[in-house]
Tab-separated table of C-alpha atoms and ligand atoms in Angstrom:
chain	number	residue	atom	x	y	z
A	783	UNK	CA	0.000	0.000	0.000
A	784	UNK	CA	1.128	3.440	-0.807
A	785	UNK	CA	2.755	5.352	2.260
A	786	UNK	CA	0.303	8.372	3.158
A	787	UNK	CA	2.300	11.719	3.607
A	788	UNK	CA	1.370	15.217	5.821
A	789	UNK	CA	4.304	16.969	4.673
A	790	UNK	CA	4.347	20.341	6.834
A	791	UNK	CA	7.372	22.343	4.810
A	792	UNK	CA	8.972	25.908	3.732
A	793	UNK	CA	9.994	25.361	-0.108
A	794	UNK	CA	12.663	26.102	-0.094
A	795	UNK	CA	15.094	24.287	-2.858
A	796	UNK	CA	15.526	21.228	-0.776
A	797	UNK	CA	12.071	21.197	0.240
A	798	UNK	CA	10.832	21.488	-3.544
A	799	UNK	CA	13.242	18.616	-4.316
A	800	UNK	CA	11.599	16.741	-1.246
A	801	UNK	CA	8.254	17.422	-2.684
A	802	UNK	CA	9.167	16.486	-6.323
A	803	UNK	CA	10.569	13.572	-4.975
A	804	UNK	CA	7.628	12.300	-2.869
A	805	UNK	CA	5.081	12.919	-5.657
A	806	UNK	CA	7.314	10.641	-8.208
A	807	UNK	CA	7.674	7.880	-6.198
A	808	UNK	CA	4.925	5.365	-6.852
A	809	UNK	CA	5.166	4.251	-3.557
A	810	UNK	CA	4.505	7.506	-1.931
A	811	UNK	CA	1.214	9.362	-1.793
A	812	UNK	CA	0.894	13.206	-0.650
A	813	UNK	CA	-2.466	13.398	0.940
A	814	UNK	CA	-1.514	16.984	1.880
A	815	UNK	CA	0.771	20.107	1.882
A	816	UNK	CA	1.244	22.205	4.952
A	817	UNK	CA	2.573	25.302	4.586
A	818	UNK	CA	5.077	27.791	6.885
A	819	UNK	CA	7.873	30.271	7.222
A	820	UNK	CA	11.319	29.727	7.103
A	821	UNK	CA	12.742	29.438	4.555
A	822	UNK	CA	10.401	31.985	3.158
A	823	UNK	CA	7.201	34.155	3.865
A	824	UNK	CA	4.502	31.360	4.607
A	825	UNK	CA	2.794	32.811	1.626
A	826	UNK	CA	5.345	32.504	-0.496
A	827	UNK	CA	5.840	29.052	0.544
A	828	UNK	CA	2.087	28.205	-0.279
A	829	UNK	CA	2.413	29.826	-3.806
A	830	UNK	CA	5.694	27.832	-4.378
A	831	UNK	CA	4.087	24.212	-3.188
A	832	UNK	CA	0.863	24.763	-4.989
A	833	UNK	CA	3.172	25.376	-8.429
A	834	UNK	CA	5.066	22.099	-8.161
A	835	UNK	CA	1.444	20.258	-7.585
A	836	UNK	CA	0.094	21.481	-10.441
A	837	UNK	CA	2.721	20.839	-12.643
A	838	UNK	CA	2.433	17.374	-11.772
A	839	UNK	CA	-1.628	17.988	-12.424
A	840	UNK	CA	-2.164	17.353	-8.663
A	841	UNK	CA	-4.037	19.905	-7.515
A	842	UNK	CA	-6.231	17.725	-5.543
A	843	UNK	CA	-3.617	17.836	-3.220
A	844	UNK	CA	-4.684	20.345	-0.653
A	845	UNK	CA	-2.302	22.684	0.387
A	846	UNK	CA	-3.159	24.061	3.754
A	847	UNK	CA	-1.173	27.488	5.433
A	848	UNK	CA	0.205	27.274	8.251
A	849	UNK	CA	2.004	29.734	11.008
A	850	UNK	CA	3.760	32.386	9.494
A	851	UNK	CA	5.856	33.262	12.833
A	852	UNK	CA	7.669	31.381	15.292
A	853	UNK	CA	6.080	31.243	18.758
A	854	UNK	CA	8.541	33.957	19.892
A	855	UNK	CA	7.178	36.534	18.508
A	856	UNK	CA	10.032	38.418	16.598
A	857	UNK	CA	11.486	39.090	13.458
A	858	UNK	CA	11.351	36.450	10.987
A	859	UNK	CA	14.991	36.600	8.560
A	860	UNK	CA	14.692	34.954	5.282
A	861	UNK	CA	17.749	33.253	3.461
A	862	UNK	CA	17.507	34.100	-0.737
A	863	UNK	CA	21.131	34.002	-0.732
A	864	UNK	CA	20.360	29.834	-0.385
A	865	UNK	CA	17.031	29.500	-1.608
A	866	UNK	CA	16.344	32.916	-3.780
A	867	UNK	CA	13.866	35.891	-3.577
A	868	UNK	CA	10.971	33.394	-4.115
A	869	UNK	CA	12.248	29.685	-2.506
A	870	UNK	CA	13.152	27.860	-6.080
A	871	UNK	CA	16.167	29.414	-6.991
A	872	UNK	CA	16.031	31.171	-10.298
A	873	UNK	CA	12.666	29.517	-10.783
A	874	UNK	CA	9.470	31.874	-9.875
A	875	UNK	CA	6.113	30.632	-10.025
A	876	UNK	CA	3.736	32.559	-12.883
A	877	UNK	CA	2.608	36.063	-12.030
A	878	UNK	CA	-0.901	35.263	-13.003
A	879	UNK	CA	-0.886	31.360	-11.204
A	880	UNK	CA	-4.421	30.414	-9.423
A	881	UNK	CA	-4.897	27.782	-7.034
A	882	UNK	CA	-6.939	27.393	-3.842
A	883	UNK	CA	-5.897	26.995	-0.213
A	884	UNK	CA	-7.626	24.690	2.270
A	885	UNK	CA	-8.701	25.724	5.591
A	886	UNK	CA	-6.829	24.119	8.599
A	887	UNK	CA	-9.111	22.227	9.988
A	888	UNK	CA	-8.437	19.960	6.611
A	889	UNK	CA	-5.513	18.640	8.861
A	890	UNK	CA	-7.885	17.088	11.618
A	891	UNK	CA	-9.701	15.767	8.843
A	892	UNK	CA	-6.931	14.347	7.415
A	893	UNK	CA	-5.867	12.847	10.467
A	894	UNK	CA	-9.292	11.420	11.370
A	895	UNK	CA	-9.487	9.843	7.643
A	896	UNK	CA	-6.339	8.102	7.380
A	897	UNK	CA	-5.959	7.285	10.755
A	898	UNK	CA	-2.764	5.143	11.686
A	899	UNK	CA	-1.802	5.034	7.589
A	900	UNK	CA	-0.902	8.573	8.100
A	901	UNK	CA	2.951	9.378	8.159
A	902	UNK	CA	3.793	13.640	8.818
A	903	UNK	CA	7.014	14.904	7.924
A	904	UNK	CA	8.235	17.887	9.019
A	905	UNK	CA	10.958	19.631	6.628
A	906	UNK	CA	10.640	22.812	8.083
A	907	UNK	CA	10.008	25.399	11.755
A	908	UNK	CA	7.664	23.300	14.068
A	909	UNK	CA	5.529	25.973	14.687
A	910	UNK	CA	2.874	24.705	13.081
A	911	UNK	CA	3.625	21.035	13.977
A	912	UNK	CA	3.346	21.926	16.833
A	913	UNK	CA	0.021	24.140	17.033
A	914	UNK	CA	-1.362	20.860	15.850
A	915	UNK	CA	-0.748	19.014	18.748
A	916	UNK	CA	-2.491	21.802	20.758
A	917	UNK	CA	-5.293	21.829	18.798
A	918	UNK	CA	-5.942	18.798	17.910
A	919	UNK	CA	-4.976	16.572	20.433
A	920	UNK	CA	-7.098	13.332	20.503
A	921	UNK	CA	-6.499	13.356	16.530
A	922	UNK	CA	-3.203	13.330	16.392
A	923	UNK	CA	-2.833	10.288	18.384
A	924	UNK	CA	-3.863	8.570	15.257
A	925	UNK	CA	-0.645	9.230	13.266
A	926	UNK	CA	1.549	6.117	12.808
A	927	UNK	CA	4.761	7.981	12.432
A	928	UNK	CA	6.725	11.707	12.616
A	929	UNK	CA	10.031	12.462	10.212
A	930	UNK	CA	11.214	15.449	11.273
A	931	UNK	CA	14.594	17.367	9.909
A	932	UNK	CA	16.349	19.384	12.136
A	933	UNK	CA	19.149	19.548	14.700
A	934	UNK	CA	23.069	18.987	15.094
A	935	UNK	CA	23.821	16.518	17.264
A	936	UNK	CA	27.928	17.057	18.471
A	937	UNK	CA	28.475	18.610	15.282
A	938	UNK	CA	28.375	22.374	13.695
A	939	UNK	CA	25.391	24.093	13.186
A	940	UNK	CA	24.346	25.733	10.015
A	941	UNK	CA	23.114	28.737	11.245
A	942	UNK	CA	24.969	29.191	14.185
A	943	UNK	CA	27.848	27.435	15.455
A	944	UNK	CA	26.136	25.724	17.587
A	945	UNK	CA	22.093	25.396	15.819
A	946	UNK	CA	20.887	23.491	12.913
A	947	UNK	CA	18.138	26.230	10.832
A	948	UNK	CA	14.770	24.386	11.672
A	949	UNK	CA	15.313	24.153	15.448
A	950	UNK	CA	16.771	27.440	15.847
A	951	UNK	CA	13.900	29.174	14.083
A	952	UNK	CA	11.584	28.181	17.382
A	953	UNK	CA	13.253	26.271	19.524
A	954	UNK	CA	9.945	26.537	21.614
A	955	UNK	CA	7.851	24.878	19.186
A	956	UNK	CA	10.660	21.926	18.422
A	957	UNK	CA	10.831	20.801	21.782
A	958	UNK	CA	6.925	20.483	22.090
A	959	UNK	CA	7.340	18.100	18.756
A	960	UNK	CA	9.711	16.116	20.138
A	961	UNK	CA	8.458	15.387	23.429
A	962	UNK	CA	5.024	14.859	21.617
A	963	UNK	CA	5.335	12.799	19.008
A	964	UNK	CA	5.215	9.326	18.858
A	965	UNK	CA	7.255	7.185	16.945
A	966	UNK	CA	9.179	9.842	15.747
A	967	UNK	CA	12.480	9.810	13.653
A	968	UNK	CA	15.279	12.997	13.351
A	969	UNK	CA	16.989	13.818	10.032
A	970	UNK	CA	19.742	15.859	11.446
A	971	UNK	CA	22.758	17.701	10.105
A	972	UNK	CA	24.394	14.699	10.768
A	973	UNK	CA	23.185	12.781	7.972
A	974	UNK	CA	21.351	15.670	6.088
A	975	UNK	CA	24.904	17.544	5.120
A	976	UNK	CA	26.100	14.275	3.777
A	977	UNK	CA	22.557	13.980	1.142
A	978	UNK	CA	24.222	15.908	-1.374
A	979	UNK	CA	23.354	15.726	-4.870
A	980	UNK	CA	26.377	16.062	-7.475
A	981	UNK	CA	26.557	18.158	-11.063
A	982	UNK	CA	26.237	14.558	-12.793
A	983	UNK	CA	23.120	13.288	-11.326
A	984	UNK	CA	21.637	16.016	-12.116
A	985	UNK	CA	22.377	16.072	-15.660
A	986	UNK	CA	20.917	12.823	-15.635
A	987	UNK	CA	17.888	13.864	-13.997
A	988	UNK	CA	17.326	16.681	-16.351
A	989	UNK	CA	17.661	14.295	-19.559
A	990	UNK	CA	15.257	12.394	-17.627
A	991	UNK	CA	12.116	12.286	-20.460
A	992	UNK	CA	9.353	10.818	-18.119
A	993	UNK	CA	10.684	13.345	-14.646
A	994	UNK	CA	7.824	16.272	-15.069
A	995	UNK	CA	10.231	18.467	-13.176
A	996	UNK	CA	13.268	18.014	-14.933
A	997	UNK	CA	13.877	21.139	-17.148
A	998	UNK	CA	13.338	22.812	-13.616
A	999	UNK	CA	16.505	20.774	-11.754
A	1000	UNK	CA	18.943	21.831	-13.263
A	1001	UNK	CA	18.946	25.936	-12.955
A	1002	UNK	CA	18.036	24.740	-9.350
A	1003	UNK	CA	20.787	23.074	-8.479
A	1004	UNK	CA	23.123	25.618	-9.712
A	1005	UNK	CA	21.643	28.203	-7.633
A	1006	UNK	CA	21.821	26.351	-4.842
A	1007	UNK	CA	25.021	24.584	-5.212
A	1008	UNK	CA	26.729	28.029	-5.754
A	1009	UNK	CA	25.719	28.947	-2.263
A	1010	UNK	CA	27.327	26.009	-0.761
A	1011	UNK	CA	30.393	25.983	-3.052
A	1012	UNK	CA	31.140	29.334	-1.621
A	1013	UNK	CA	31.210	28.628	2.249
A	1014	UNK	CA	32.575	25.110	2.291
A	1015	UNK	CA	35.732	24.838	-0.523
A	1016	UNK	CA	35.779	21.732	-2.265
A	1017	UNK	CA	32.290	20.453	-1.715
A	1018	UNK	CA	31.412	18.177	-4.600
A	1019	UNK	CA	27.598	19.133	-4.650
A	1020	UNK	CA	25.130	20.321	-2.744
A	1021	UNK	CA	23.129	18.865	0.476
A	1022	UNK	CA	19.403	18.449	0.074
A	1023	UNK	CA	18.329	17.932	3.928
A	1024	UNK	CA	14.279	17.773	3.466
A	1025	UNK	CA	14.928	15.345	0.660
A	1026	UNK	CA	16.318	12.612	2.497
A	1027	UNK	CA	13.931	12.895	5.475
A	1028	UNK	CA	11.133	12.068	3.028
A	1029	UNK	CA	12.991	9.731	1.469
A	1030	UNK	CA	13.336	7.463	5.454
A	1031	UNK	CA	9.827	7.121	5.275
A	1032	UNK	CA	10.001	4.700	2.480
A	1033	UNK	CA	13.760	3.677	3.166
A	1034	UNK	CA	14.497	3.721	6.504
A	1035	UNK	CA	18.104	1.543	6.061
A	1036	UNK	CA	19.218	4.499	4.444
A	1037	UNK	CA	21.206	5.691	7.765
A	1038	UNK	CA	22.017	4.156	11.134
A	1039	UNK	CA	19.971	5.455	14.448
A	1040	UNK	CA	20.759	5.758	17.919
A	1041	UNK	CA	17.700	6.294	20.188
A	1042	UNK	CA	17.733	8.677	22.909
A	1043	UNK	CA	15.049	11.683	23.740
A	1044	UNK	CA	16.140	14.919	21.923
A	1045	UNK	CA	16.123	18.512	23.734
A	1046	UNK	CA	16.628	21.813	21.837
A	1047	UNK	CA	18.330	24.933	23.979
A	1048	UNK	CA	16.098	27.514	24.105
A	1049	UNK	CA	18.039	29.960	25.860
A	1050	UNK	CA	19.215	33.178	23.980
A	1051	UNK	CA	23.300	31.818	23.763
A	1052	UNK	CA	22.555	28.362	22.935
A	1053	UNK	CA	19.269	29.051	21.079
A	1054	UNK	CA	18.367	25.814	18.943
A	1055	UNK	CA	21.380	23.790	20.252
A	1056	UNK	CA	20.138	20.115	19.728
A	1057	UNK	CA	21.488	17.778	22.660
A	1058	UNK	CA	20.992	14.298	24.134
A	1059	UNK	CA	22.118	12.853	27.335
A	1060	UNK	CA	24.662	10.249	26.345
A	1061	UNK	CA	26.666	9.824	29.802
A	1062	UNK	CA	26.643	5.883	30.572
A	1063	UNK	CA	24.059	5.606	33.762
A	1064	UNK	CA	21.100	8.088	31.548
A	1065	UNK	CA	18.223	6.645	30.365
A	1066	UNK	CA	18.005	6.027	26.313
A	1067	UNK	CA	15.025	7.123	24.750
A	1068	UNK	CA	12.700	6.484	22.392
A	1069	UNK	CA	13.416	8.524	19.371
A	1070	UNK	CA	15.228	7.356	16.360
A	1071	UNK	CA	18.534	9.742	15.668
A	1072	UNK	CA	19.504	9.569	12.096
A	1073	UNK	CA	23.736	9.469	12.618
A	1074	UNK	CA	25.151	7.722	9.517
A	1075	UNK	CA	24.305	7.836	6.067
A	1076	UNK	CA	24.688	5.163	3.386
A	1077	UNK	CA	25.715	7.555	0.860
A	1078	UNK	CA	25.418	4.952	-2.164
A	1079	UNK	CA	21.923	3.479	-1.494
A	1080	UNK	CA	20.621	6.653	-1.244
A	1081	UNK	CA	21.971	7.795	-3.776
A	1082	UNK	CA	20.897	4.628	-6.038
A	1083	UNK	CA	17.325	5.013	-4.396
A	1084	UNK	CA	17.208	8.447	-5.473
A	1085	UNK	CA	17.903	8.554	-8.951
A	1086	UNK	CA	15.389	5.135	-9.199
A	1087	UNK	CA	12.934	7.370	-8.564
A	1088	UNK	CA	14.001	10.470	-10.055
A	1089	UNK	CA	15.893	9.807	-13.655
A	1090	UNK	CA	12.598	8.095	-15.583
A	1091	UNK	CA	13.269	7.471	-18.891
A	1092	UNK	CA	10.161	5.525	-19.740
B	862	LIG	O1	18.954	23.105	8.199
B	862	LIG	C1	18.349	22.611	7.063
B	862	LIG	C2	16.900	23.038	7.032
B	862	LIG	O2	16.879	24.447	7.004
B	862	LIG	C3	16.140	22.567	5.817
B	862	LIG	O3	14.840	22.222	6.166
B	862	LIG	C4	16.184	23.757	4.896
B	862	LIG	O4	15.047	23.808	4.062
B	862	LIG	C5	16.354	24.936	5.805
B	862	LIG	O5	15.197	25.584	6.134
B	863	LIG	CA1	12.971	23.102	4.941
């Protein structure tokens, strides 16, 4: 049976490669789109994932708004130097685009239709993740499994020294989902900054005749892949976090796990700091810490799904 996704996001390159991604693979099935802040305005984001459904002629695929601000009330920054002006890179939906949002109760529904078949990832800020537990409480019970990117676990941040983007954005909101959510599984930098995805593959992808995003992949790429060339010398491509998360749900051999409960520093120094208590006499947890990735495999599960030729 095909996997049933909640994706809540901020596309966002790697989130519009996670979400191209997800709606090629047969074996996945986007039930909905939630949309936030982060990597751009919330409505931005909603413009930007309602333009890669419909290009796959999905628009049956609700996409739902979510919070535009973190639960700390300040200044939201935006990043175009990564992602662009609009989220895609050089790519900007059309001027004159239509397309309908769905109101936010269509998550409850969603929850109380698919019951334990529904799987939420969360690629972006868990502000709205986390609203969702508040609000729907009894519902959310129902969901078989969370996949949420974010966090650094012993190693550098990438927007601080010390904090990962998605948990430093509302470190508030991140520790409600992880003390919350059941069943849940981190993407963090750990694996994420290893995902990258090379000049080659992508000129394979983009030759690809049967991938309805490929003329789009490649001016993507390079916009993003300039970015990363320029703060870390040498890198051979570029690291598509939100990508891989999705990809777990359907893969979850891809990396190795260690299980312990997850905290995020909320404190103004150490603001999104991810940590877990790893001296010998603590308690594990229950969480599934994504440490080690199998760089081939994913990289062979990747292009299975994403360079079609027939
Ligand atoms: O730190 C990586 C995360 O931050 C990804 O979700 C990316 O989209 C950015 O927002
Ligand atoms: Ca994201």
């Amino acid at each position: 049976m095909r996997k049933k996704i909640l994706l809540f996001c901020d596309p966002g390159i790697d989130d519009s490669l996670a979400i191209m991604y997800a709606m090629l693979d047969p074996e996945l099935d986007i039930v909905g789109i939630v949309t936030g802040y982060g990597n751009i305005t919330r409505e931005q984001a909603t413009k930007n994932a309602a333009y890669l459904v419909q290009l796959a002629g999905r628009d049956d695929i609700p996409i739902i708004p979510g919070a535009s601000n973190p639960v700390q009330q300040e200044e939201v920054f935006f990043y175009p130097e990564i992602h662009g002006e609009e989220g895609i890179g050089p790519i900007r939906p059309p001027e004159d685009m239509t397309y309908e949002t769905a109101p936010f109760d269509t998550i409850r529904m969603l929850m109380e239709k698919y019951k334990d078949e529904l799987i939420i990832v969360s690629t972006g800020r868990q502000t709205t993740l986390a609203t969702v537990f508040i609000l729907f409480p009894e519902e959310i019970k129902f969901v078989q499994s969370f996949f949420v990117m974010g966090g650094a676990f012993f190693v550098p941040g990438n927007i601080t020294a010390l904090a990962e983007a998605n948990f430093f954005g509302d470190p508030t909101s991140s520790n409600y989902v992880l003390t919350f959510a059941e069943n849940l599984t981190v993407t963090p930098l750990n694996v994420t900054r290893y995902a990258v995805i090379t000049p080659d593959v992508v000129e394979e992808i983009a030759q690809s005749k049967k991938n309805v995003y490929s003329y789009l992949i490649a001016p993507i790429f390079k916009y993003y892949y300039r970015f990363y060339k320029d703060k870390t010398p040498g890198i051979k491509g570029a690291p598509i976090h939100d990508l891989l998360t999705v990809m777990l749900v359907k893969n979850p051999d891809l990396v190795d796990y260690i299980y312990y409960d997850a905290n995020v520093a909320e404190g103004i120094e150490t603001r999104g700091l991810s940590y877990i208590d790893v001296r010998p006499s603590s308690p594990k947890g229950d969480t599934k810490i994504a440490i080690n990735l199998h760089y081939q495999k994913f990289m062979e599960e990747f292009k299975k799904v994403m360079v079609r030729v027939e």
